[in-house]
């Protein structure tokens, strides 16, 4: 049986208690997206401020939810801040691949395409895979980021 | 005489299951109850012994199947004090019963600007069907507010229901456990000429129920929360109301005559039961109410009041200010549904920690998002009890809550 220590790592609890980039950004210029987990009621708001070169100058997250969704949002914001949209998308792909329960089965296929990324703090969330119902909590902020980046790419 | 809970527990095969070598502590009956062997056996016997379609064949099996179904309908009618068995309409669950009512009664009785009164503590099953009629017909919804202690605030009831066509209120909250004064609200509704519907999903499983005493015109409830199987629910309505309502789904069984030009409807209850019903599930629900009757619903309620009192006392003594129990403080005014908040631990994390000790509770919004918004929370951790729970289950819950301190470093 997967033990809770695989889930509630110290780094995760630190991000939960001291979330990075928590708050709001003015829209516009920032883009805002809201994500919901209809099963459990978690809500995440992501603001991204993207400059003319396509770099995420600033990011903020809000909303409420469990330690997994909140810490993942905090880590996500730290991981993509200052990165280009392409880099942020690659990090998101890498994170979502890590969260995929089918990952082992797809490993061989994915090996070529998988971006070579050091997940840093993010790898602390790897244990979530052992708790399948919590995967949705971990990926909520990332899907919301994709939504915000998608909105940013769209001409307003 | 009080119930022998150890013996009752033994009637539920699943409750003897161990996970990772430890016993199961099932405290999520407000989501779905466990099933006694009597229910499983009745369904198994039906399939092995009497399975055939109902209301059709003249052969022995078909007669037995029809008798089994109608016997269950009669038992369920008796269980809720319905004057007539044909007033018990089988649906898939309470949600479908509510939608049947909204689509059939609502669409034929409501038009733009008509008022439907709900409360802030409703389950989505008693909200969304009405939102759908707001979109389709332009009806207006009004909301009876709740007090800080999680009871209905009826101060403004007269003003709220003035001119209303329908008042629809849950008999017991699935989040707060609050037992609502249905009789009083029904009398007030009738005084202004409104129809009174109640959501009995959490009430019927736990309290002696008499629809006539409740004073309502219709009630929805669901089989799987009252020891019965999933896939079966009930809409009860007065004969007068049901006869005046148009059919909901069309097809086999619900017709008297069909021609190329049209159809006429069958009599109650068949008018509302299009297609082959969930026969085995109906038989299972019939067995469930017979099991509950054999215990005695007064006794079931008595046990749950004393267990709820024990749980509230135990949790308060052990955790003091660190733990909040939402809803009414008085066990006599509530059911065995305890929505908890402990320190700053999120309900999901709490239920994950409890799962390590096989303590099954539900974390989330409990399909009552408007209530969550009023309470100012995103979710609660809900422990809910039934006739098979005992004080040891409550102690296990309390021990498991305490163990969260270690994981989240909140001890000392
Ligand atoms: C008060 C209340 N109403 C309605 C329902 C819906 O029941 P079902 O999902 O079986 O239709 C529930 C249970 O989730 C409930 O607690």
PDB file of N, CA and C in Angstrom, chain B residues 155-246:
ATOM      1  N   UNK B 155     -38.143  33.406   9.275  1.00  0.00           N
ATOM      2  CA  UNK B 155     -38.697  34.715   9.659  1.00  0.00           C
ATOM      3  C   UNK B 155     -39.496  35.356   8.532  1.00  0.00           C
ATOM      4  N   UNK B 156     -38.954  35.208   7.312  1.00  0.00           N
ATOM      5  CA  UNK B 156     -39.576  35.878   6.173  1.00  0.00           C
ATOM      6  C   UNK B 156     -40.391  34.918   5.308  1.00  0.00           C
ATOM      7  N   UNK B 157     -40.757  33.769   5.885  1.00  0.00           N
ATOM      8  CA  UNK B 157     -41.393  32.732   5.072  1.00  0.00           C
ATOM      9  C   UNK B 157     -42.624  33.250   4.327  1.00  0.00           C
ATOM     10  N   UNK B 158     -43.468  33.982   5.048  1.00  0.00           N
ATOM     11  CA  UNK B 158     -44.720  34.429   4.424  1.00  0.00           C
ATOM     12  C   UNK B 158     -44.460  35.278   3.188  1.00  0.00           C
ATOM     13  N   UNK B 159     -43.473  36.158   3.299  1.00  0.00           N
ATOM     14  CA  UNK B 159     -43.155  37.023   2.168  1.00  0.00           C
ATOM     15  C   UNK B 159     -42.562  36.199   1.016  1.00  0.00           C
ATOM     16  N   UNK B 160     -41.688  35.242   1.387  1.00  0.00           N
ATOM     17  CA  UNK B 160     -41.028  34.436   0.357  1.00  0.00           C
ATOM     18  C   UNK B 160     -42.006  33.579  -0.434  1.00  0.00           C
ATOM     19  N   UNK B 161     -42.981  33.016   0.250  1.00  0.00           N
ATOM     20  CA  UNK B 161     -43.877  32.094  -0.468  1.00  0.00           C
ATOM     21  C   UNK B 161     -45.109  32.800  -1.021  1.00  0.00           C
ATOM     22  N   UNK B 162     -45.206  34.092  -0.769  1.00  0.00           N
ATOM     23  CA  UNK B 162     -46.352  34.829  -1.282  1.00  0.00           C
ATOM     24  C   UNK B 162     -46.397  34.717  -2.813  1.00  0.00           C
ATOM     25  N   UNK B 163     -47.489  34.211  -3.321  1.00  0.00           N
ATOM     26  CA  UNK B 163     -47.642  34.097  -4.770  1.00  0.00           C
ATOM     27  C   UNK B 163     -46.933  32.909  -5.390  1.00  0.00           C
ATOM     28  N   UNK B 164     -46.277  32.061  -4.569  1.00  0.00           N
ATOM     29  CA  UNK B 164     -45.522  30.923  -5.129  1.00  0.00           C
ATOM     30  C   UNK B 164     -46.458  29.841  -5.645  1.00  0.00           C
ATOM     31  N   UNK B 165     -45.979  29.120  -6.671  1.00  0.00           N
ATOM     32  CA  UNK B 165     -46.730  27.986  -7.213  1.00  0.00           C
ATOM     33  C   UNK B 165     -46.252  26.675  -6.598  1.00  0.00           C
ATOM     34  N   UNK B 166     -44.980  26.646  -6.212  1.00  0.00           N
ATOM     35  CA  UNK B 166     -44.390  25.419  -5.664  1.00  0.00           C
ATOM     36  C   UNK B 166     -43.373  25.777  -4.602  1.00  0.00           C
ATOM     37  N   UNK B 167     -43.379  24.982  -3.511  1.00  0.00           N
ATOM     38  CA  UNK B 167     -42.332  25.085  -2.497  1.00  0.00           C
ATOM     39  C   UNK B 167     -41.685  23.712  -2.434  1.00  0.00           C
ATOM     40  N   UNK B 168     -40.365  23.653  -2.577  1.00  0.00           N
ATOM     41  CA  UNK B 168     -39.670  22.369  -2.589  1.00  0.00           C
ATOM     42  C   UNK B 168     -38.486  22.420  -1.631  1.00  0.00           C
ATOM     43  N   UNK B 169     -38.550  21.606  -0.590  1.00  0.00           N
ATOM     44  CA  UNK B 169     -37.610  21.710   0.535  1.00  0.00           C
ATOM     45  C   UNK B 169     -37.131  20.318   0.925  1.00  0.00           C
ATOM     46  N   UNK B 170     -35.837  20.204   1.213  1.00  0.00           N
ATOM     47  CA  UNK B 170     -35.326  18.926   1.685  1.00  0.00           C
ATOM     48  C   UNK B 170     -35.792  18.665   3.115  1.00  0.00           C
ATOM     49  N   UNK B 171     -36.188  17.430   3.394  1.00  0.00           N
ATOM     50  CA  UNK B 171     -36.647  17.092   4.741  1.00  0.00           C
ATOM     51  C   UNK B 171     -35.471  16.992   5.699  1.00  0.00           C
ATOM     52  N   UNK B 172     -34.311  16.627   5.162  1.00  0.00           N
ATOM     53  CA  UNK B 172     -33.093  16.611   5.986  1.00  0.00           C
ATOM     54  C   UNK B 172     -31.900  16.961   5.104  1.00  0.00           C
ATOM     55  N   UNK B 173     -31.066  17.851   5.600  1.00  0.00           N
ATOM     56  CA  UNK B 173     -29.897  18.284   4.816  1.00  0.00           C
ATOM     57  C   UNK B 173     -28.845  17.186   4.765  1.00  0.00           C
ATOM     58  N   UNK B 174     -28.304  16.954   3.564  1.00  0.00           N
ATOM     59  CA  UNK B 174     -27.264  15.939   3.427  1.00  0.00           C
ATOM     60  C   UNK B 174     -25.894  16.472   3.832  1.00  0.00           C
ATOM     61  N   UNK B 175     -25.812  17.759   4.163  1.00  0.00           N
ATOM     62  CA  UNK B 175     -24.532  18.338   4.578  1.00  0.00           C
ATOM     63  C   UNK B 175     -24.548  18.668   6.067  1.00  0.00           C
ATOM     64  N   UNK B 176     -25.635  19.296   6.512  1.00  0.00           N
ATOM     65  CA  UNK B 176     -25.706  19.791   7.884  1.00  0.00           C
ATOM     66  C   UNK B 176     -26.450  18.838   8.808  1.00  0.00           C
ATOM     67  N   UNK B 177     -27.189  17.903   8.228  1.00  0.00           N
ATOM     68  CA  UNK B 177     -27.983  16.987   9.045  1.00  0.00           C
ATOM     69  C   UNK B 177     -29.282  17.601   9.556  1.00  0.00           C
ATOM     70  N   UNK B 178     -29.497  18.881   9.260  1.00  0.00           N
ATOM     71  CA  UNK B 178     -30.673  19.589   9.779  1.00  0.00           C
ATOM     72  C   UNK B 178     -31.984  18.912   9.378  1.00  0.00           C
ATOM     73  N   UNK B 179     -32.859  18.703  10.351  1.00  0.00           N
ATOM     74  CA  UNK B 179     -34.221  18.236  10.071  1.00  0.00           C
ATOM     75  C   UNK B 179     -35.097  19.470   9.954  1.00  0.00           C
ATOM     76  N   UNK B 180     -35.740  19.608   8.816  1.00  0.00           N
ATOM     77  CA  UNK B 180     -36.520  20.819   8.574  1.00  0.00           C
ATOM     78  C   UNK B 180     -37.990  20.636   8.957  1.00  0.00           C
ATOM     79  N   UNK B 181     -38.649  21.741   9.371  1.00  0.00           N
ATOM     80  CA  UNK B 181     -40.061  21.668   9.765  1.00  0.00           C
ATOM     81  C   UNK B 181     -40.969  21.587   8.534  1.00  0.00           C
ATOM     82  N   UNK B 182     -40.997  20.413   7.933  1.00  0.00           N
ATOM     83  CA  UNK B 182     -41.711  20.235   6.670  1.00  0.00           C
ATOM     84  C   UNK B 182     -43.206  20.506   6.832  1.00  0.00           C
ATOM     85  N   UNK B 183     -43.770  20.010   7.931  1.00  0.00           N
ATOM     86  CA  UNK B 183     -45.215  20.206   8.133  1.00  0.00           C
ATOM     87  C   UNK B 183     -45.576  21.690   8.141  1.00  0.00           C
ATOM     88  N   UNK B 184     -44.778  22.448   8.893  1.00  0.00           N
ATOM     89  CA  UNK B 184     -45.057  23.878   9.014  1.00  0.00           C
ATOM     90  C   UNK B 184     -44.950  24.577   7.656  1.00  0.00           C
ATOM     91  N   UNK B 185     -43.916  24.223   6.894  1.00  0.00           N
ATOM     92  CA  UNK B 185     -43.722  24.858   5.585  1.00  0.00           C
ATOM     93  C   UNK B 185     -44.819  24.417   4.618  1.00  0.00           C
ATOM     94  N   UNK B 186     -45.206  23.125   4.709  1.00  0.00           N
ATOM     95  CA  UNK B 186     -46.264  22.614   3.823  1.00  0.00           C
ATOM     96  C   UNK B 186     -47.583  23.335   4.105  1.00  0.00           C
ATOM     97  N   UNK B 187     -47.888  23.531   5.386  1.00  0.00           N
ATOM     98  CA  UNK B 187     -49.137  24.228   5.736  1.00  0.00           C
ATOM     99  C   UNK B 187     -49.120  25.659   5.198  1.00  0.00           C
ATOM    100  N   UNK B 188     -47.959  26.303   5.342  1.00  0.00           N
ATOM    101  CA  UNK B 188     -47.847  27.679   4.844  1.00  0.00           C
ATOM    102  C   UNK B 188     -47.975  27.707   3.317  1.00  0.00           C
ATOM    103  N   UNK B 189     -47.359  26.714   2.661  1.00  0.00           N
ATOM    104  CA  UNK B 189     -47.428  26.647   1.194  1.00  0.00           C
ATOM    105  C   UNK B 189     -48.876  26.465   0.753  1.00  0.00           C
ATOM    106  N   UNK B 190     -49.563  25.540   1.421  1.00  0.00           N
ATOM    107  CA  UNK B 190     -50.952  25.273   1.036  1.00  0.00           C
ATOM    108  C   UNK B 190     -51.841  26.488   1.281  1.00  0.00           C
ATOM    109  N   UNK B 191     -51.520  27.247   2.332  1.00  0.00           N
ATOM    110  CA  UNK B 191     -52.325  28.430   2.643  1.00  0.00           C
ATOM    111  C   UNK B 191     -52.266  29.466   1.517  1.00  0.00           C
ATOM    112  N   UNK B 192     -51.161  29.461   0.748  1.00  0.00           N
ATOM    113  CA  UNK B 192     -51.094  30.406  -0.378  1.00  0.00           C
ATOM    114  C   UNK B 192     -51.384  29.701  -1.705  1.00  0.00           C
ATOM    115  N   UNK B 193     -51.877  28.466  -1.612  1.00  0.00           N
ATOM    116  CA  UNK B 193     -52.269  27.755  -2.824  1.00  0.00           C
ATOM    117  C   UNK B 193     -51.117  27.116  -3.585  1.00  0.00           C
ATOM    118  N   UNK B 194     -49.946  26.986  -2.918  1.00  0.00           N
ATOM    119  CA  UNK B 194     -48.789  26.374  -3.589  1.00  0.00           C
ATOM    120  C   UNK B 194     -48.776  24.872  -3.340  1.00  0.00           C
ATOM    121  N   UNK B 195     -48.116  24.156  -4.243  1.00  0.00           N
ATOM    122  CA  UNK B 195     -47.894  22.716  -4.084  1.00  0.00           C
ATOM    123  C   UNK B 195     -46.616  22.535  -3.280  1.00  0.00           C
ATOM    124  N   UNK B 196     -46.583  21.506  -2.424  1.00  0.00           N
ATOM    125  CA  UNK B 196     -45.411  21.269  -1.585  1.00  0.00           C
ATOM    126  C   UNK B 196     -44.749  19.948  -1.945  1.00  0.00           C
ATOM    127  N   UNK B 197     -43.486  20.061  -2.356  1.00  0.00           N
ATOM    128  CA  UNK B 197     -42.663  18.890  -2.703  1.00  0.00           C
ATOM    129  C   UNK B 197     -41.546  18.794  -1.673  1.00  0.00           C
ATOM    130  N   UNK B 198     -41.186  17.579  -1.269  1.00  0.00           N
ATOM    131  CA  UNK B 198     -40.038  17.457  -0.380  1.00  0.00           C
ATOM    132  C   UNK B 198     -39.065  16.428  -0.918  1.00  0.00           C
ATOM    133  N   UNK B 199     -37.776  16.672  -0.625  1.00  0.00           N
ATOM    134  CA  UNK B 199     -36.719  15.739  -0.977  1.00  0.00           C
ATOM    135  C   UNK B 199     -36.467  14.880   0.268  1.00  0.00           C
ATOM    136  N   UNK B 200     -36.924  13.644   0.206  1.00  0.00           N
ATOM    137  CA  UNK B 200     -36.813  12.756   1.365  1.00  0.00           C
ATOM    138  C   UNK B 200     -35.592  11.848   1.321  1.00  0.00           C
ATOM    139  N   UNK B 201     -34.626  12.161   0.456  1.00  0.00           N
ATOM    140  CA  UNK B 201     -33.485  11.254   0.249  1.00  0.00           C
ATOM    141  C   UNK B 201     -32.733  10.915   1.528  1.00  0.00           C
ATOM    142  N   UNK B 202     -32.581  11.913   2.420  1.00  0.00           N
ATOM    143  CA  UNK B 202     -31.848  11.672   3.662  1.00  0.00           C
ATOM    144  C   UNK B 202     -32.795  11.393   4.830  1.00  0.00           C
ATOM    145  N   UNK B 203     -34.054  11.638   4.642  1.00  0.00           N
ATOM    146  CA  UNK B 203     -35.016  11.520   5.746  1.00  0.00           C
ATOM    147  C   UNK B 203     -35.606  10.113   5.817  1.00  0.00           C
ATOM    148  N   UNK B 204     -36.126   9.671   4.693  1.00  0.00           N
ATOM    149  CA  UNK B 204     -36.821   8.369   4.654  1.00  0.00           C
ATOM    150  C   UNK B 204     -35.946   7.212   5.175  1.00  0.00           C
ATOM    151  N   UNK B 205     -34.627   7.209   4.875  1.00  0.00           N
ATOM    152  CA  UNK B 205     -33.811   6.093   5.379  1.00  0.00           C
ATOM    153  C   UNK B 205     -33.668   6.066   6.897  1.00  0.00           C
ATOM    154  N   UNK B 206     -33.882   7.217   7.556  1.00  0.00           N
ATOM    155  CA  UNK B 206     -33.466   7.328   8.957  1.00  0.00           C
ATOM    156  C   UNK B 206     -34.569   7.611   9.962  1.00  0.00           C
ATOM    157  N   UNK B 207     -35.734   8.066   9.497  1.00  0.00           N
ATOM    158  CA  UNK B 207     -36.798   8.421  10.436  1.00  0.00           C
ATOM    159  C   UNK B 207     -38.113   7.769  10.006  1.00  0.00           C
ATOM    160  N   UNK B 208     -38.959   7.467  10.984  1.00  0.00           N
ATOM    161  CA  UNK B 208     -40.294   6.987  10.615  1.00  0.00           C
ATOM    162  C   UNK B 208     -40.943   8.043   9.734  1.00  0.00           C
ATOM    163  N   UNK B 209     -41.467   7.614   8.601  1.00  0.00           N
ATOM    164  CA  UNK B 209     -41.976   8.581   7.621  1.00  0.00           C
ATOM    165  C   UNK B 209     -43.444   8.328   7.341  1.00  0.00           C
ATOM    166  N   UNK B 210     -44.229   9.385   7.398  1.00  0.00           N
ATOM    167  CA  UNK B 210     -45.637   9.307   7.045  1.00  0.00           C
ATOM    168  C   UNK B 210     -45.947  10.535   6.191  1.00  0.00           C
ATOM    169  N   UNK B 211     -46.125  10.296   4.891  1.00  0.00           N
ATOM    170  CA  UNK B 211     -46.282  11.434   3.980  1.00  0.00           C
ATOM    171  C   UNK B 211     -47.520  12.266   4.319  1.00  0.00           C
ATOM    172  N   UNK B 212     -48.528  11.624   4.866  1.00  0.00           N
ATOM    173  CA  UNK B 212     -49.735  12.363   5.226  1.00  0.00           C
ATOM    174  C   UNK B 212     -49.447  13.296   6.401  1.00  0.00           C
ATOM    175  N   UNK B 213     -48.712  12.778   7.394  1.00  0.00           N
ATOM    176  CA  UNK B 213     -48.358  13.628   8.536  1.00  0.00           C
ATOM    177  C   UNK B 213     -47.421  14.759   8.133  1.00  0.00           C
ATOM    178  N   UNK B 214     -46.525  14.468   7.185  1.00  0.00           N
ATOM    179  CA  UNK B 214     -45.614  15.522   6.717  1.00  0.00           C
ATOM    180  C   UNK B 214     -46.399  16.615   5.995  1.00  0.00           C
ATOM    181  N   UNK B 215     -47.564  16.252   5.481  1.00  0.00           N
ATOM    182  CA  UNK B 215     -48.427  17.247   4.849  1.00  0.00           C
ATOM    183  C   UNK B 215     -47.993  17.662   3.460  1.00  0.00           C
ATOM    184  N   UNK B 216     -47.145  16.838   2.818  1.00  0.00           N
ATOM    185  CA  UNK B 216     -46.640  17.217   1.494  1.00  0.00           C
ATOM    186  C   UNK B 216     -47.510  16.620   0.391  1.00  0.00           C
ATOM    187  N   UNK B 217     -47.356  17.172  -0.816  1.00  0.00           N
ATOM    188  CA  UNK B 217     -48.094  16.659  -1.972  1.00  0.00           C
ATOM    189  C   UNK B 217     -47.266  15.640  -2.745  1.00  0.00           C
ATOM    190  N   UNK B 218     -45.952  15.754  -2.625  1.00  0.00           N
ATOM    191  CA  UNK B 218     -45.078  14.821  -3.338  1.00  0.00           C
ATOM    192  C   UNK B 218     -43.741  14.740  -2.618  1.00  0.00           C
ATOM    193  N   UNK B 219     -43.056  13.603  -2.810  1.00  0.00           N
ATOM    194  CA  UNK B 219     -41.759  13.390  -2.158  1.00  0.00           C
ATOM    195  C   UNK B 219     -40.897  12.497  -3.036  1.00  0.00           C
ATOM    196  N   UNK B 220     -39.630  12.861  -3.137  1.00  0.00           N
ATOM    197  CA  UNK B 220     -38.659  12.036  -3.869  1.00  0.00           C
ATOM    198  C   UNK B 220     -37.713  11.389  -2.868  1.00  0.00           C
ATOM    199  N   UNK B 221     -37.319  10.150  -3.132  1.00  0.00           N
ATOM    200  CA  UNK B 221     -36.239   9.543  -2.335  1.00  0.00           C
ATOM    201  C   UNK B 221     -35.549   8.469  -3.160  1.00  0.00           C
ATOM    202  N   UNK B 222     -34.461   7.935  -2.607  1.00  0.00           N
ATOM    203  CA  UNK B 222     -33.575   7.103  -3.407  1.00  0.00           C
ATOM    204  C   UNK B 222     -33.233   5.812  -2.665  1.00  0.00           C
ATOM    205  N   UNK B 223     -33.237   4.690  -3.388  1.00  0.00           N
ATOM    206  CA  UNK B 223     -33.118   3.380  -2.747  1.00  0.00           C
ATOM    207  C   UNK B 223     -31.769   3.092  -2.114  1.00  0.00           C
ATOM    208  N   UNK B 224     -30.690   3.549  -2.757  1.00  0.00           N
ATOM    209  CA  UNK B 224     -29.358   3.103  -2.314  1.00  0.00           C
ATOM    210  C   UNK B 224     -28.910   3.728  -1.008  1.00  0.00           C
ATOM    211  N   UNK B 225     -29.606   4.762  -0.543  1.00  0.00           N
ATOM    212  CA  UNK B 225     -29.255   5.343   0.755  1.00  0.00           C
ATOM    213  C   UNK B 225     -30.042   4.696   1.886  1.00  0.00           C
ATOM    214  N   UNK B 226     -30.942   3.768   1.567  1.00  0.00           N
ATOM    215  CA  UNK B 226     -31.795   3.162   2.597  1.00  0.00           C
ATOM    216  C   UNK B 226     -31.682   1.633   2.556  1.00  0.00           C
ATOM    217  N   UNK B 227     -30.427   1.181   2.382  1.00  0.00           N
ATOM    218  CA  UNK B 227     -30.077  -0.246   2.405  1.00  0.00           C
ATOM    219  C   UNK B 227     -30.465  -0.979   1.135  1.00  0.00           C
ATOM    220  N   UNK B 228     -31.078  -0.280   0.190  1.00  0.00           N
ATOM    221  CA  UNK B 228     -31.461  -0.901  -1.066  1.00  0.00           C
ATOM    222  C   UNK B 228     -30.362  -0.764  -2.114  1.00  0.00           C
ATOM    223  N   UNK B 229     -30.603  -1.328  -3.298  1.00  0.00           N
ATOM    224  CA  UNK B 229     -29.604  -1.272  -4.371  1.00  0.00           C
ATOM    225  C   UNK B 229     -29.553   0.102  -5.043  1.00  0.00           C
ATOM    226  N   UNK B 230     -28.555   0.312  -5.870  1.00  0.00           N
ATOM    227  CA  UNK B 230     -28.519   1.494  -6.722  1.00  0.00           C
ATOM    228  C   UNK B 230     -29.481   1.265  -7.891  1.00  0.00           C
ATOM    229  N   UNK B 231     -29.797   2.348  -8.591  1.00  0.00           N
ATOM    230  CA  UNK B 231     -30.625   2.225  -9.794  1.00  0.00           C
ATOM    231  C   UNK B 231     -32.112   2.223  -9.521  1.00  0.00           C
ATOM    232  N   UNK B 232     -32.502   2.543  -8.279  1.00  0.00           N
ATOM    233  CA  UNK B 232     -33.933   2.582  -8.000  1.00  0.00           C
ATOM    234  C   UNK B 232     -34.255   3.729  -7.030  1.00  0.00           C
ATOM    235  N   UNK B 233     -35.248   4.494  -7.411  1.00  0.00           N
ATOM    236  CA  UNK B 233     -35.694   5.600  -6.570  1.00  0.00           C
ATOM    237  C   UNK B 233     -37.205   5.692  -6.672  1.00  0.00           C
ATOM    238  N   UNK B 234     -37.761   6.637  -5.948  1.00  0.00           N
ATOM    239  CA  UNK B 234     -39.225   6.738  -5.905  1.00  0.00           C
ATOM    240  C   UNK B 234     -39.655   8.196  -5.978  1.00  0.00           C
ATOM    241  N   UNK B 235     -40.701   8.429  -6.753  1.00  0.00           N
ATOM    242  CA  UNK B 235     -41.464   9.661  -6.603  1.00  0.00           C
ATOM    243  C   UNK B 235     -42.810   9.251  -6.034  1.00  0.00           C
ATOM    244  N   UNK B 236     -43.106   9.739  -4.849  1.00  0.00           N
ATOM    245  CA  UNK B 236     -44.446   9.561  -4.323  1.00  0.00           C
ATOM    246  C   UNK B 236     -45.219  10.858  -4.551  1.00  0.00           C
ATOM    247  N   UNK B 237     -46.492  10.732  -4.920  1.00  0.00           N
ATOM    248  CA  UNK B 237     -47.338  11.917  -5.026  1.00  0.00           C
ATOM    249  C   UNK B 237     -48.767  11.526  -4.681  1.00  0.00           C
ATOM    250  N   UNK B 238     -49.577  12.508  -4.324  1.00  0.00           N
ATOM    251  CA  UNK B 238     -50.985  12.196  -4.069  1.00  0.00           C
ATOM    252  C   UNK B 238     -51.637  11.771  -5.386  1.00  0.00           C
ATOM    253  N   UNK B 239     -52.638  10.925  -5.287  1.00  0.00           N
ATOM    254  CA  UNK B 239     -53.336  10.447  -6.479  1.00  0.00           C
ATOM    255  C   UNK B 239     -53.829  11.615  -7.322  1.00  0.00           C
ATOM    256  N   UNK B 240     -54.398  12.599  -6.644  1.00  0.00           N
ATOM    257  CA  UNK B 240     -54.959  13.762  -7.330  1.00  0.00           C
ATOM    258  C   UNK B 240     -53.902  14.492  -8.166  1.00  0.00           C
ATOM    259  N   UNK B 241     -52.741  14.704  -7.533  1.00  0.00           N
ATOM    260  CA  UNK B 241     -51.663  15.422  -8.214  1.00  0.00           C
ATOM    261  C   UNK B 241     -51.130  14.606  -9.395  1.00  0.00           C
ATOM    262  N   UNK B 242     -50.856  13.322  -9.139  1.00  0.00           N
ATOM    263  CA  UNK B 242     -50.261  12.479 -10.179  1.00  0.00           C
ATOM    264  C   UNK B 242     -51.212  12.303 -11.357  1.00  0.00           C
ATOM    265  N   UNK B 243     -52.501  12.200 -11.061  1.00  0.00           N
ATOM    266  CA  UNK B 243     -53.456  12.016 -12.154  1.00  0.00           C
ATOM    267  C   UNK B 243     -53.520  13.236 -13.057  1.00  0.00           C
ATOM    268  N   UNK B 244     -53.308  14.397 -12.456  1.00  0.00           N
ATOM    269  CA  UNK B 244     -53.373  15.628 -13.253  1.00  0.00           C
ATOM    270  C   UNK B 244     -52.085  15.898 -14.020  1.00  0.00           C
ATOM    271  N   UNK B 245     -51.017  15.149 -13.706  1.00  0.00           N
ATOM    272  CA  UNK B 245     -49.721  15.409 -14.359  1.00  0.00           C
ATOM    273  C   UNK B 245     -49.621  14.649 -15.683  1.00  0.00           C
ATOM    274  N   UNK B 246     -49.049  15.281 -16.715  1.00  0.00           N
ATOM    275  CA  UNK B 246     -48.824  14.569 -17.981  1.00  0.00           C
ATOM    276  C   UNK B 246     -47.663  13.576 -17.832  1.00  0.00           C
TER     277      UNK B 246
END
